[in-house]
Amino acid sequence: KGKELYGIFCVPCHGVSGKGDGPVGKKYVPSPVALRSGSPAVKPSDGELFAVISNGSGGMPAFRADLAPAERWHIVAYLRTLK
């Protein structure tokens, strides 16, 4: 479920593999953060990632109105699998 939601809501900016190189994200300065394992964006706790997805951060929009809490947690879990 997390992979499916990531594909819909995150890939446009963060890219399929989470490098921050999605087709829409390439147009932003600064570029969207990389979400792959070991990148600074995934060092925060799961709760902190959930908060960013929910409330947005910097240029990233908030998704609390678009995604149920369980869906946001599915995305957090999927982010932990990106290598």
Coordinates of C-alpha atoms in Angstrom, one line a residue:
K1 CA 0.0 0.0 0.0
G2 CA 2.8 2.4 0.9
K3 CA 4.5 1.8 -2.5
E4 CA 1.3 2.5 -4.3
L5 CA 0.7 5.7 -2.4
Y6 CA 4.3 6.8 -2.8
G7 CA 3.9 6.3 -6.6
I8 CA 0.9 8.6 -6.6
F9 CA 1.9 11.4 -4.2
C10 CA 5.7 11.3 -3.9
V11 CA 7.2 10.1 -7.2
P12 CA 6.4 13.4 -9.1
C13 CA 8.9 15.2 -6.9
H14 CA 11.0 12.6 -5.2
G15 CA 11.3 10.2 -8.1
V16 CA 10.7 6.4 -8.3
S17 CA 13.9 5.5 -6.4
G18 CA 13.6 8.4 -3.9
K19 CA 16.6 10.4 -5.2
G20 CA 14.7 13.7 -5.4
D21 CA 14.8 13.5 -9.2
G22 CA 11.1 13.2 -10.1
P23 CA 9.8 14.9 -13.3
V24 CA 8.2 17.7 -11.4
G25 CA 10.9 18.0 -8.8
K26 CA 13.5 18.7 -11.4
K27 CA 11.9 22.1 -11.8
Y28 CA 12.3 23.1 -8.2
V29 CA 15.3 25.0 -6.6
P30 CA 16.3 23.6 -4.3
S31 CA 15.6 20.1 -5.5
P32 CA 13.3 17.9 -3.4
V33 CA 15.2 15.9 -0.8
A34 CA 16.5 12.4 -1.4
L35 CA 14.5 9.8 0.5
R36 CA 16.8 6.8 0.1
S37 CA 18.3 5.0 3.0
G38 CA 21.2 7.0 4.5
S39 CA 20.0 10.4 3.2
P40 CA 19.5 13.2 5.7
A41 CA 15.7 13.1 5.1
V42 CA 15.3 9.6 6.4
K43 CA 17.4 10.0 9.5
P44 CA 14.4 11.5 11.5
S45 CA 12.2 9.2 13.4
D46 CA 9.1 7.7 11.8
G47 CA 7.0 10.2 13.7
E48 CA 9.0 13.1 12.3
L49 CA 8.5 11.8 8.8
F50 CA 4.8 11.4 9.4
A51 CA 4.7 15.0 10.6
V52 CA 6.4 16.2 7.4
I53 CA 4.1 14.2 5.2
S54 CA 1.1 15.5 7.2
N55 CA 2.1 19.2 7.6
G56 CA 4.6 19.8 4.8
S57 CA 8.0 21.3 5.1
G58 CA 9.8 24.0 3.1
G59 CA 8.5 23.5 -0.5
M60 CA 6.8 20.3 0.2
P61 CA 3.0 20.5 0.5
A62 CA 1.0 19.1 3.4
F63 CA -0.9 15.8 2.6
R64 CA -3.1 15.6 5.7
A65 CA -6.2 16.6 3.7
D66 CA -5.4 14.1 0.9
L67 CA -4.2 11.0 2.9
A68 CA -5.7 9.3 5.9
P69 CA -3.4 8.9 8.9
A70 CA -3.0 5.1 8.1
E71 CA -2.1 6.0 4.5
R72 CA 0.6 8.4 5.7
W73 CA 2.0 5.7 7.9
H74 CA 2.1 3.3 5.0
I75 CA 4.2 5.8 3.1
V76 CA 6.6 6.2 6.1
A77 CA 7.0 2.4 6.2
Y78 CA 7.7 2.3 2.4
L79 CA 10.3 5.1 2.7
R80 CA 12.3 2.8 5.1
T81 CA 12.6 0.3 2.3
L82 CA 14.2 2.6 -0.3
K83 CA 17.9 1.8 -0.7

